[in-house]
Coordinates of C-alpha atoms in Angstrom, one line a residue:
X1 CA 190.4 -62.8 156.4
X2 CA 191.3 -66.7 156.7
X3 CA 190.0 -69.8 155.4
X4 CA 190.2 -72.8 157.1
X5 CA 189.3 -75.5 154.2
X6 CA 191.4 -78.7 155.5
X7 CA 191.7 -80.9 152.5
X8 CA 189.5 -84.2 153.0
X9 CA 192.5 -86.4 152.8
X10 CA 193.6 -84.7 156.4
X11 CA 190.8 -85.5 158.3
X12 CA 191.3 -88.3 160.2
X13 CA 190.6 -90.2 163.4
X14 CA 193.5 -88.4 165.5
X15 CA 193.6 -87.3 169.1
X16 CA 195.1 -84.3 170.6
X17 CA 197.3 -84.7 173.7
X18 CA 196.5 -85.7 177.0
X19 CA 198.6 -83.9 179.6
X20 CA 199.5 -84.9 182.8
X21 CA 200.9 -88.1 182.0
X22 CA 203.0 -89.4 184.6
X23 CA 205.0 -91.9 182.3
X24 CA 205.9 -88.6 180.6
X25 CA 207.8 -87.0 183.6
X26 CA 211.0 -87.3 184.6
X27 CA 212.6 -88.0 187.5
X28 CA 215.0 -85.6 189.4
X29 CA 216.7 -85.8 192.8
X30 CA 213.9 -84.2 194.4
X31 CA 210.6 -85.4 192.8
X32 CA 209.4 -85.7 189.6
X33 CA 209.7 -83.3 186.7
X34 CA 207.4 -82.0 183.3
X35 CA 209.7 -81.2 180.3
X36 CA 207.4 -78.5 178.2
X37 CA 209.2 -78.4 174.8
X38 CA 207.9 -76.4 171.6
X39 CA 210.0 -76.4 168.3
X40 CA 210.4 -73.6 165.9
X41 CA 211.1 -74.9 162.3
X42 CA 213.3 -72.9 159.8
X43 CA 212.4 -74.9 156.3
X44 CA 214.2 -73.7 153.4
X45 CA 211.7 -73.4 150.5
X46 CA 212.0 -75.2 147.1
X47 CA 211.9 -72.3 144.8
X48 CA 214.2 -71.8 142.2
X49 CA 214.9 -68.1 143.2
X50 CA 215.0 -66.3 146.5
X51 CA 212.2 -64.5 148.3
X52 CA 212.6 -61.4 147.1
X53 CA 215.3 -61.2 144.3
X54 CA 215.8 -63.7 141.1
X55 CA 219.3 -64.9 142.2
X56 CA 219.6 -68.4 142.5
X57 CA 219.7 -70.9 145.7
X58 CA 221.1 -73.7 144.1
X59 CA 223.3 -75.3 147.2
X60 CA 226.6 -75.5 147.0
X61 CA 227.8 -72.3 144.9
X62 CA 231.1 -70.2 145.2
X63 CA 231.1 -68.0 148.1
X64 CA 229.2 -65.0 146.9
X65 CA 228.4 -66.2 143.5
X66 CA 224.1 -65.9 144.1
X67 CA 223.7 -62.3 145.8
X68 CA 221.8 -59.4 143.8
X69 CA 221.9 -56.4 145.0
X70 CA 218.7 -56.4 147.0
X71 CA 220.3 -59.4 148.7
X72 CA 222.9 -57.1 149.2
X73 CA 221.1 -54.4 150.5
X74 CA 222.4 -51.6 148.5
X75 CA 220.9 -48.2 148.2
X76 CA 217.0 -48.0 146.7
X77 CA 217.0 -51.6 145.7
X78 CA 213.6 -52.5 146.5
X79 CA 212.2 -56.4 147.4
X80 CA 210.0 -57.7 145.0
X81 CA 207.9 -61.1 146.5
X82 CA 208.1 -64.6 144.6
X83 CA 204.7 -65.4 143.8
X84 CA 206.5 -69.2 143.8
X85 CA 207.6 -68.9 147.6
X86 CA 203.8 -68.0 148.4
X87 CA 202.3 -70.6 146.6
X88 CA 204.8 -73.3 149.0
X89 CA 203.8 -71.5 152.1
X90 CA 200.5 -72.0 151.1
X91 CA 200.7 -76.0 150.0
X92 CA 202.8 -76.3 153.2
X93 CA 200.2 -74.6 154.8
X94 CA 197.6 -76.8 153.5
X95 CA 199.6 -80.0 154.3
X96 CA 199.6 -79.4 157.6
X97 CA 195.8 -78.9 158.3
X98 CA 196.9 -74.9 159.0
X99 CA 194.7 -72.1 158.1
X100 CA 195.5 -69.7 155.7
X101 CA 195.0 -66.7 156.1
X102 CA 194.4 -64.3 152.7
X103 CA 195.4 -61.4 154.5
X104 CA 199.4 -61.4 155.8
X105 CA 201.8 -59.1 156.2
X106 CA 205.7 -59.2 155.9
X107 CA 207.4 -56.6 158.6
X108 CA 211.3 -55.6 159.9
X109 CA 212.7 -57.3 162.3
X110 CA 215.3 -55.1 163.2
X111 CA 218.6 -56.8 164.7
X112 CA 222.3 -56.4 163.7
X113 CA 224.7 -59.5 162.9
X114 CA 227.7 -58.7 160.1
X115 CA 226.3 -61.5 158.0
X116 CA 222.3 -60.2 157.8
X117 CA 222.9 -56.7 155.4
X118 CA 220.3 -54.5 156.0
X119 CA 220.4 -54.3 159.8
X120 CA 216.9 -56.0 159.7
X121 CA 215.2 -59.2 158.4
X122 CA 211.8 -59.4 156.5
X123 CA 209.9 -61.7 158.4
X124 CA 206.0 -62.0 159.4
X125 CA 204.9 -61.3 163.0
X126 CA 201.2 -60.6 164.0
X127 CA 199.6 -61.4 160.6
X128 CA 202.0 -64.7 159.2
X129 CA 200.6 -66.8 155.8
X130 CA 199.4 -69.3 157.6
X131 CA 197.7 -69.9 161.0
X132 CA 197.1 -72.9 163.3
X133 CA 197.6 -76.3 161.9
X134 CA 198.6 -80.1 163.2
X135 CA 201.2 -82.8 162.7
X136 CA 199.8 -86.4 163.7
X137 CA 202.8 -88.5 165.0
X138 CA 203.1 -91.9 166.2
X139 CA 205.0 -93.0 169.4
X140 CA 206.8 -96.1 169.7
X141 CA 204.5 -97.4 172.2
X142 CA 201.4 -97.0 170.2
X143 CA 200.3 -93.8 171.4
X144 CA 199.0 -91.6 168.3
X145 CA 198.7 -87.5 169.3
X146 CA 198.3 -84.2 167.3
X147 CA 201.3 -81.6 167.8
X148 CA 199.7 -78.4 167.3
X149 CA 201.2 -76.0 164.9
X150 CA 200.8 -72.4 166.1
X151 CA 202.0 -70.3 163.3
X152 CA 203.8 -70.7 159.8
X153 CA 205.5 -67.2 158.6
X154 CA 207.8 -66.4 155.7
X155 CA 211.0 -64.8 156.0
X156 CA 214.2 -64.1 154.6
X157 CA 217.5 -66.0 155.7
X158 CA 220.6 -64.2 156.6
X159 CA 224.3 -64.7 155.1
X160 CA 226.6 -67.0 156.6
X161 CA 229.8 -66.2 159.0
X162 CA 232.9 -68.3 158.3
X163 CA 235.6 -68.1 161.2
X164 CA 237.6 -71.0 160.0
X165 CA 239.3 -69.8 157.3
X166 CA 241.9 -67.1 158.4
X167 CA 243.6 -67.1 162.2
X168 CA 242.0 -63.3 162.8
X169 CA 239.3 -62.8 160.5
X170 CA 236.4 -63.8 159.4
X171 CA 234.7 -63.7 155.7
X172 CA 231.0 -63.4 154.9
X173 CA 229.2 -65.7 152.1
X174 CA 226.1 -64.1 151.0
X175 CA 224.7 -66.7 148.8
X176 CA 222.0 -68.0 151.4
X177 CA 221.3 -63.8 151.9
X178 CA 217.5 -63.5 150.7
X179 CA 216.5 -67.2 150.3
X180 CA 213.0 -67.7 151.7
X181 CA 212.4 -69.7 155.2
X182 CA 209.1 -71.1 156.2
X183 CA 209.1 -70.6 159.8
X184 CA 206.3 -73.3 161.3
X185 CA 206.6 -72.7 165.0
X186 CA 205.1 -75.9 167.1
X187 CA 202.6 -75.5 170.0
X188 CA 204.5 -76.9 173.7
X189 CA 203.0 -80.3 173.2
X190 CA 206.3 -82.4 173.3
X191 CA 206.9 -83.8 175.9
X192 CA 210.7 -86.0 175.7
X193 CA 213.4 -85.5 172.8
X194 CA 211.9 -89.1 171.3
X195 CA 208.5 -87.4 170.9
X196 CA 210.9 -84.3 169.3
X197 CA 212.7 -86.2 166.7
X198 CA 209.4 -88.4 165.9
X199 CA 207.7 -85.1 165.1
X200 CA 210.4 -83.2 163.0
X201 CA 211.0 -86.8 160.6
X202 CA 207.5 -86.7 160.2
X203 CA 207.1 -83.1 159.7
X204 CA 210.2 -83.1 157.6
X205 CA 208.2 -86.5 155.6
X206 CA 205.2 -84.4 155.2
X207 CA 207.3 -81.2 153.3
X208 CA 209.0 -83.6 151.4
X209 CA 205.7 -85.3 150.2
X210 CA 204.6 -81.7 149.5
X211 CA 208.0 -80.9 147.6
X212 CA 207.8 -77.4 149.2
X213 CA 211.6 -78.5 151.0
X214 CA 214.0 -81.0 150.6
X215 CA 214.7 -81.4 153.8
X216 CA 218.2 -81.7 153.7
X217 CA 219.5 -81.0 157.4
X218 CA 223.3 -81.3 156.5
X219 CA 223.1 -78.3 153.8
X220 CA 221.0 -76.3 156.2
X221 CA 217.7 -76.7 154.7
X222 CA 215.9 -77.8 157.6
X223 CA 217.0 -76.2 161.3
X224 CA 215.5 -76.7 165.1
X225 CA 215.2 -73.8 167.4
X226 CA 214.7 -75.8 170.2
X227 CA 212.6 -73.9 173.2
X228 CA 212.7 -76.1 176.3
X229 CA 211.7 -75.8 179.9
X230 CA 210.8 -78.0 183.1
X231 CA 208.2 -77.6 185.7
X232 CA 206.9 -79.5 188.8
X233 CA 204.2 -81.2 187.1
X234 CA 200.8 -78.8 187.9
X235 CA 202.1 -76.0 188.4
X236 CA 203.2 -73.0 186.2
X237 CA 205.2 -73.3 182.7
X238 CA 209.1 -72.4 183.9
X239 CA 211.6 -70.4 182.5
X240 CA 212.4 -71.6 178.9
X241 CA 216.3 -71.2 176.9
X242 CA 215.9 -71.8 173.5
X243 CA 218.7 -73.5 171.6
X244 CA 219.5 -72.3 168.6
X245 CA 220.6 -73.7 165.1
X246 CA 220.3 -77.4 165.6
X247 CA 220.9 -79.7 162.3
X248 CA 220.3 -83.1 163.0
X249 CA 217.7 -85.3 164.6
X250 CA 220.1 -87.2 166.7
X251 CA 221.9 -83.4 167.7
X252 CA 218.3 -82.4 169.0
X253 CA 217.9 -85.6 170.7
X254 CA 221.2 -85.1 172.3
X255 CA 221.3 -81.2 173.1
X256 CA 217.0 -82.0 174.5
X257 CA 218.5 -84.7 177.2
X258 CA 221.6 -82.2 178.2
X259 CA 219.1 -79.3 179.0
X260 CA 216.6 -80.9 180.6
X261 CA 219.3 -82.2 183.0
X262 CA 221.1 -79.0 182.9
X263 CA 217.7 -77.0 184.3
X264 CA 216.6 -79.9 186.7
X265 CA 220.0 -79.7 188.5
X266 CA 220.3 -76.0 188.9
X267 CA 216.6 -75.4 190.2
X268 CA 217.0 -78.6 192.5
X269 CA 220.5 -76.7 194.0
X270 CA 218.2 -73.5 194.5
X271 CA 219.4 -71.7 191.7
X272 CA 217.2 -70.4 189.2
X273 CA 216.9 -70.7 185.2
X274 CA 217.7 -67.6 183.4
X275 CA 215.7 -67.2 179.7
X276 CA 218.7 -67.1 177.2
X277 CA 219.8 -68.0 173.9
X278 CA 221.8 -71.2 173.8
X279 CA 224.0 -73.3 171.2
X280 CA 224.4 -77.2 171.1
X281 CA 228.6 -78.2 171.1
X282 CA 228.0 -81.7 168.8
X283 CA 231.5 -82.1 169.9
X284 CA 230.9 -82.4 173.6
X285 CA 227.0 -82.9 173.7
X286 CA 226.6 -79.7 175.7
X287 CA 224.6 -76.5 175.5
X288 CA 226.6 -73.3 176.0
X289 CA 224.9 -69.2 176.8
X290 CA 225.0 -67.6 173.5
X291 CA 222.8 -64.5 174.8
X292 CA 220.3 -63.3 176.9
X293 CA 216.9 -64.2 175.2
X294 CA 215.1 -60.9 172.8
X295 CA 211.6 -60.5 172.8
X296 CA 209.7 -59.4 170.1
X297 CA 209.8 -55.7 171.3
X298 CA 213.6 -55.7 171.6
X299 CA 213.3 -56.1 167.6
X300 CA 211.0 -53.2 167.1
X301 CA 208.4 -55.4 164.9
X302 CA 206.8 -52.7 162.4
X303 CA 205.5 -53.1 158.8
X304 CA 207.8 -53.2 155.8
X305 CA 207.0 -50.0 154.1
X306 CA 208.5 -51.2 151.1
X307 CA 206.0 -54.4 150.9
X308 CA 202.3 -54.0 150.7
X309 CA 200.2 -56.7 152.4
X310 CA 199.4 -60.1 151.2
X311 CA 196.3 -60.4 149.5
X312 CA 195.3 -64.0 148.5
X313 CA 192.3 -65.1 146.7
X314 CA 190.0 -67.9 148.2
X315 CA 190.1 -69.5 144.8
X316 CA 193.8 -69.6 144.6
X317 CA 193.6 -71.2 147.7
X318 CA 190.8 -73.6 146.8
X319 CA 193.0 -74.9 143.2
X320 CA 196.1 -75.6 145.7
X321 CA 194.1 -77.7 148.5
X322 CA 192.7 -79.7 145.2
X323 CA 196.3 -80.1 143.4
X324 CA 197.7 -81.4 146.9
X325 CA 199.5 -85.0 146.6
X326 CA 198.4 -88.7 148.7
X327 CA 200.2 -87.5 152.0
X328 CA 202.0 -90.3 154.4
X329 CA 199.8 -90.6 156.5
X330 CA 196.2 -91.6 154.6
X331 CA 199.2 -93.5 152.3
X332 CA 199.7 -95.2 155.0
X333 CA 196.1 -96.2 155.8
X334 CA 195.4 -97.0 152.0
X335 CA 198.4 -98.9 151.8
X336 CA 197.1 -101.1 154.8
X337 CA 193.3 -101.5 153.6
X338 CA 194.1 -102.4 150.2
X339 CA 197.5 -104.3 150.0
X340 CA 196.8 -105.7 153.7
X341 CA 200.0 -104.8 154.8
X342 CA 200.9 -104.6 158.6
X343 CA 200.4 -101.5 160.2
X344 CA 204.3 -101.8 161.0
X345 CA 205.5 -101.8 157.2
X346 CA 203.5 -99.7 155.9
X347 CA 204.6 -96.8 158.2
X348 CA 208.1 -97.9 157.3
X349 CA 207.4 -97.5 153.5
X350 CA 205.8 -94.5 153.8
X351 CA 208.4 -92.4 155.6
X352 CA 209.9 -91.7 152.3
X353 CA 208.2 -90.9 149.5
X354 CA 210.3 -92.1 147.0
X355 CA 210.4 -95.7 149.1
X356 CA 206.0 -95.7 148.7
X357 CA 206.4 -95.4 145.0
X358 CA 209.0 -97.7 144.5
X359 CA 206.9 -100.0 147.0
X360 CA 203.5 -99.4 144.7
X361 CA 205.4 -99.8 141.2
X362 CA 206.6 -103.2 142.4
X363 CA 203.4 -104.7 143.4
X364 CA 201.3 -103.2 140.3
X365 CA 204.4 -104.7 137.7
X366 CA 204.4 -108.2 139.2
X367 CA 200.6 -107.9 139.5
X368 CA 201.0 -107.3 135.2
X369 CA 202.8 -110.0 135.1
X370 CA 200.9 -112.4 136.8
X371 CA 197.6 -111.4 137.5
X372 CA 196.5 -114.9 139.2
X373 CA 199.1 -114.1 142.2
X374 CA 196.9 -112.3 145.1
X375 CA 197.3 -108.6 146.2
X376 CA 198.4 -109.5 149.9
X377 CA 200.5 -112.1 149.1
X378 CA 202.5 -110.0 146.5
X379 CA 202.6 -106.6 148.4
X380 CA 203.5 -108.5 151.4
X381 CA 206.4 -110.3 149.8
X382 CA 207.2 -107.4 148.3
X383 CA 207.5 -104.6 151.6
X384 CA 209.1 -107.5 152.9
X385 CA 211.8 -107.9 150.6
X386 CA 212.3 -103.8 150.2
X387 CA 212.8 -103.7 154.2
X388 CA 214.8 -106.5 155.2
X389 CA 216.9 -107.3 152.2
X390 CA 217.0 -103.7 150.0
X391 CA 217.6 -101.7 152.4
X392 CA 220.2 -103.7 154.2
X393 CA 221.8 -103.5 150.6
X394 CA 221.3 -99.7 150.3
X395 CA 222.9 -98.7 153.5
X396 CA 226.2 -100.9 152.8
X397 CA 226.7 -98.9 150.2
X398 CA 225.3 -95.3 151.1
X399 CA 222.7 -95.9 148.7
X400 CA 219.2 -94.1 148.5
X401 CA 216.2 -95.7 146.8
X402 CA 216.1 -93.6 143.8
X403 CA 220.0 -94.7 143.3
X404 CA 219.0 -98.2 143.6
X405 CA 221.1 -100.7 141.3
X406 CA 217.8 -102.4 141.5
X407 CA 214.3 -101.0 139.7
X408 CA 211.2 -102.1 140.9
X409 CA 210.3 -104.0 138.1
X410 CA 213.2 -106.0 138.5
X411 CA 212.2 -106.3 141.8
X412 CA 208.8 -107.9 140.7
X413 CA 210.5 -110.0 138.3
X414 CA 212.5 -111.7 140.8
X415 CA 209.3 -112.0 143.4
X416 CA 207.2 -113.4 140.5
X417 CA 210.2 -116.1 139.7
X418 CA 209.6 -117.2 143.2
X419 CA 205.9 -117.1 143.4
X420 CA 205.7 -119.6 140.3
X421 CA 208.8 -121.9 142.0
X422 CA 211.4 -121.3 139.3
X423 CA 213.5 -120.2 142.5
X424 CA 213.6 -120.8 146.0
X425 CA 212.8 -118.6 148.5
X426 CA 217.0 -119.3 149.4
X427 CA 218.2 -118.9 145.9
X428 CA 216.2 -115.7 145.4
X429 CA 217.9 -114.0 148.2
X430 CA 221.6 -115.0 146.5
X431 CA 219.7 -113.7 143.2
X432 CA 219.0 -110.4 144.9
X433 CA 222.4 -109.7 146.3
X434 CA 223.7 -110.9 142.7
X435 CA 221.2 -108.2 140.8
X436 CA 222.0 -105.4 143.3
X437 CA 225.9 -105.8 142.4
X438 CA 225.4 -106.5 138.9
X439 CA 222.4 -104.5 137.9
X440 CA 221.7 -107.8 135.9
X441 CA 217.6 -109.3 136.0
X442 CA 216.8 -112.0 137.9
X443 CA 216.0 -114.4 135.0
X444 CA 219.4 -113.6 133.4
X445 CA 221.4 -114.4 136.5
X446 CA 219.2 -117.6 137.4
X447 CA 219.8 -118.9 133.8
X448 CA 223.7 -118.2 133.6
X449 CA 224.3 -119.5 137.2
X450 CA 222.2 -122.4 136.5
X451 CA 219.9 -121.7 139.7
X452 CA 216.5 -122.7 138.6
X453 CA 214.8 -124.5 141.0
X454 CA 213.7 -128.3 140.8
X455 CA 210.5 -129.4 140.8
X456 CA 210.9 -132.8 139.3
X457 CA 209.2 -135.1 141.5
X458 CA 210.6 -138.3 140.6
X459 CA 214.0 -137.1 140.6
X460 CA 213.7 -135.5 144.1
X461 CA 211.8 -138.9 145.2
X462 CA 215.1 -140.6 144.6
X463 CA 217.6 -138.5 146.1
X464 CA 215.0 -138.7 149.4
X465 CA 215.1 -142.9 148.9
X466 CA 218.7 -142.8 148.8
X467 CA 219.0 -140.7 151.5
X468 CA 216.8 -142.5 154.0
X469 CA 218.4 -145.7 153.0
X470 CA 221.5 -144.3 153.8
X471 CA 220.5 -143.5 157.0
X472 CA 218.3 -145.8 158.4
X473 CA 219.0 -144.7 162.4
X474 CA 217.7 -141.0 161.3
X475 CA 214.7 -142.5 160.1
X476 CA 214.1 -145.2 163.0
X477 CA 213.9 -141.9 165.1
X478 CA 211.7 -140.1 162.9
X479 CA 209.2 -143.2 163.2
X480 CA 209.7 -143.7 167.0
X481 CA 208.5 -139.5 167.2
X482 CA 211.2 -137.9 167.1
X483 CA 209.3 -135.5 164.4
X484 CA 212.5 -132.7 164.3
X485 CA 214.8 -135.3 162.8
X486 CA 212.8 -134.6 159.3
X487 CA 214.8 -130.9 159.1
X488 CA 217.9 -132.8 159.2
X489 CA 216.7 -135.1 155.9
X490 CA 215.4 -131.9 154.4
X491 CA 218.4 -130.3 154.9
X492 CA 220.5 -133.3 153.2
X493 CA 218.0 -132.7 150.3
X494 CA 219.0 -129.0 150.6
X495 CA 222.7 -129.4 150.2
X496 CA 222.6 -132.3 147.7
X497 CA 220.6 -130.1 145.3
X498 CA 222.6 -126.9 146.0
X499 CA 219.2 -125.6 147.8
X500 CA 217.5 -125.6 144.3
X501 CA 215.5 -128.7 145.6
X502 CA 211.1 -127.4 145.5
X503 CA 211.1 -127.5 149.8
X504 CA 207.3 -127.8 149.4
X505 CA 207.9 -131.1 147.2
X506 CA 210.8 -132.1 149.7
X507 CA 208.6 -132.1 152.7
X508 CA 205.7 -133.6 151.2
X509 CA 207.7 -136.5 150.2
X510 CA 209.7 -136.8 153.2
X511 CA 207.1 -136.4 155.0
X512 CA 205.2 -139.6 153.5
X513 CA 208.0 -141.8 153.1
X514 CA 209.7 -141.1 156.9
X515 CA 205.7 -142.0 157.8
X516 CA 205.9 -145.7 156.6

């Protein structure tokens, strides 16, 4: 039994891939070249026990400190599911477009490593959670395509092996023993290691959206199996190594390029690619033979007898699909239609969830605060000020939006300030630097550094009368058409009035009185 209910907020005007494309290829010594690449996702799941045991998966624990004795795998300790982990696979399952399917099954997958303590890992084979779904993603040069998702399946992680501890051993942590994994195995629509790293951020975006994983590649959260291959374009798929255990975007960018160039060279020599299990050296930007490559026989696949099958309700599925948050990408296409953003911003602002609602809290308080000011202008001003300046800010000091010195309603205090010209667009930026060190509001720093902008006509009028009087060759030019010479009077305006000078008063004037 499945159900293939794709909430409304996922339909959207998205096409699938076209294949063939020759700007895709790549080019060898011999001809051109088709690089098939499919991804299989290990998410870790936000739950606050493991898939089948209560101990805890909080990151960062004492070696050992979270393993029960299921995880442990001692004698007639029997696996109990977490209703919690089903109800992520589910939303995740949902997010994505996927079907679910209310009948699943978790199985052995029987391998031995000294860190997995059973001798087998419950996982899902023929009959996963959730069936075939879709990630929209959006290429650099405009091109917008669906990824297919083939499959989504539980399973359970394995311990961890640490061989840098002792000169001839090695120790076993347990703690990550049990916790569940959402599997979400792409179709072979990728086509480069850009379109690969595009896809996993916004597949990674999406999960995060759905709070069903954090996403946190450098505690292990989120990990690419990489499965890559190369054809002649047209003819049949090649022989594909998978690379194993890759934690970073820019690492799969990296270990992507070597293999392709890796397999190119040795079929263009006449030798031939053998299917194996690879690793990616970070250190040296290489892939390295780990082990010839299983198939699912070779883990004798058979149904946990201690588990019976997953039956889900259609109405447990239903109340999920209608408790699913605003996803990036019709965020995105709300944020365009009614804050008439660019399509360029909004994408920016939505990659992060927490960035969007920091984004949306700063246009709706300056909006309270002034509800003359226009929509566009304010959202604009504000995804402007968020990208180019708070950002900039953030990174200098390894800084995430939700640890920003700055809230958003500060934010919108200091944009309104410069909507109604008590600041400068000039001063506000030195007002924004001076908030994001102090944590101070704008209208506090403005009134103790004595910043507030000028917009006394007559005394501006003066200082523009001196000025030109002082400089009467300036302003000869100005009249014989040399129009560019009224920057240089603006900027004497500028630097006599500390830049506090109203520039929209300044260039009216000047304007007028260079004229006659």
């Amino acid at each position: 039994m499945t159900t293939n209910k794709t909430p409304e907020h996922l339909t959207g005007h998205v096409t699938t891939r076209v294949v063939g494309d020759e700007s895709k290829f790549v080019e060898g010594k011999n001809g051109l070249w088709e690089v098939i690449i499919g991804l299989e996702i290990h998410a870790q799941v936000v739950s606050e026990a493991k898939l089948f045991s209560g101990s805890s998966t909080v990151f960062g624990a004492d070696p050992n400190s979270q393993v029960s004795l299921v995880d442990a795998a001692m004698p007639g300790m029997l696996p109990v599911i977490n209703a919690e982990c089903i109800r992520q696979a589910v939303r995740t399952g949902l997010g994505l477009g996927a079907t679910i399917n209310l009948y699943s099954v978790f199985d052995r997958k029987n391998y031995f490593y000294p860190d997995l303590p059973q001798g087998y890992q419950i996982s899902q084979f023929s009959q996963p959670i959730v069936g075939e779904g879709f990630v929209n993603i959006d290429l650099p040069d405009g091109e917008s395509f669906k990824v297919g998702i083939e499959r989504i399946h539980l399973e359970q992680d394995a311990g961890k092996s640490i061989h840098d501890q002792h000169p001839s051993k090695s120790y076993i942590d347990l703690n990550r023993s049990g916790v569940a994994l959402m599997e979400i195995v792409s179709k072979p629509d990728l086509r480069s290691s850009e379109e690969a790293a595009i896809y996993v951020a916004k597949l990674r975006t999406i999960l995060r959206y759905l709070n069903t994983c954090d996403g946190d590649m450098s505690q292990g959260s989120l990990r690419a199996d990489i499965n890559v291959s190369v054809r002649v374009p047209g003819e049949e798929l090649g022989t594909r190594c998978e690379i194993k255990n890759v934690n970073s975007i820019r690492f799969l960018r990296q270990a992507i390029d070597y293999e392709v160039s890796r397999q190119i060279e040795i079929i263009e020599s006449g030798g031939q690619i053998k299917q194996e299990t690879r690793l990616f050296d970070s250190d040296r930007s290489v892939t390295l033979s780990m082990r010839s490559k299983e198939e699912a026989h070779d883990y004798r696949y058979f149904p946990d007898p201690d588990l019976l099958p997953l039956v889900l309700e259609q109405s447990f599925v239903d109340s999920l699909a209608d408790e699913l948050p605003e996803l990036p990408d019709p965020k995105k296409e709300r944020f365009i239609s009614e804050y008439n953003i660019t399509d360029a911003n909004a994408a920016i602002l939505v990659a992060e969830k927490e960035v969007a609602e920091f984004f949306e809290t700063s246009v709706i308080e300056e909006l309270k605060m002034d509800s003359s000011l226009s929509v566009s202008s304010v959202a604009s001003d504000a995804a402007n000020l968020i990208i180019n300046e708070l950002f900039g800010l953030l990174n200098s000091a390894d800084l995430s939006i939700s640890e920003s010195p700055i809230s958003a309603r500060q934010l919108a205090e200091c944009l309104k300030l410069r909507h109604e010209g008590s600041i400068s667009g000039r001063i506000s930026k030195e007002v924004f630097i001076e908030m994001f060190n102090s944590g101070d509001d704008a209208s506090k720093i403005i009134e103790e550094k004595g910043l507030q902008q000028i917009n006394d006509q007559g005394a501006i009028e003066s200082l523009i009368d001196q000025i030109i009087l002082d400089n009467p060759e300036q302003a000869q030019q100005f009249r014989e058409g040399n129009t560019k010479v009224a920057g240089w009077f603006t900027g004497q305006v500028m630097k006599l009035t500390n830049g506090q000078a109203n520039p929209q008063i300044v260039n009216k004037l000047l304007e007028d009185k260079l004229s006659k």
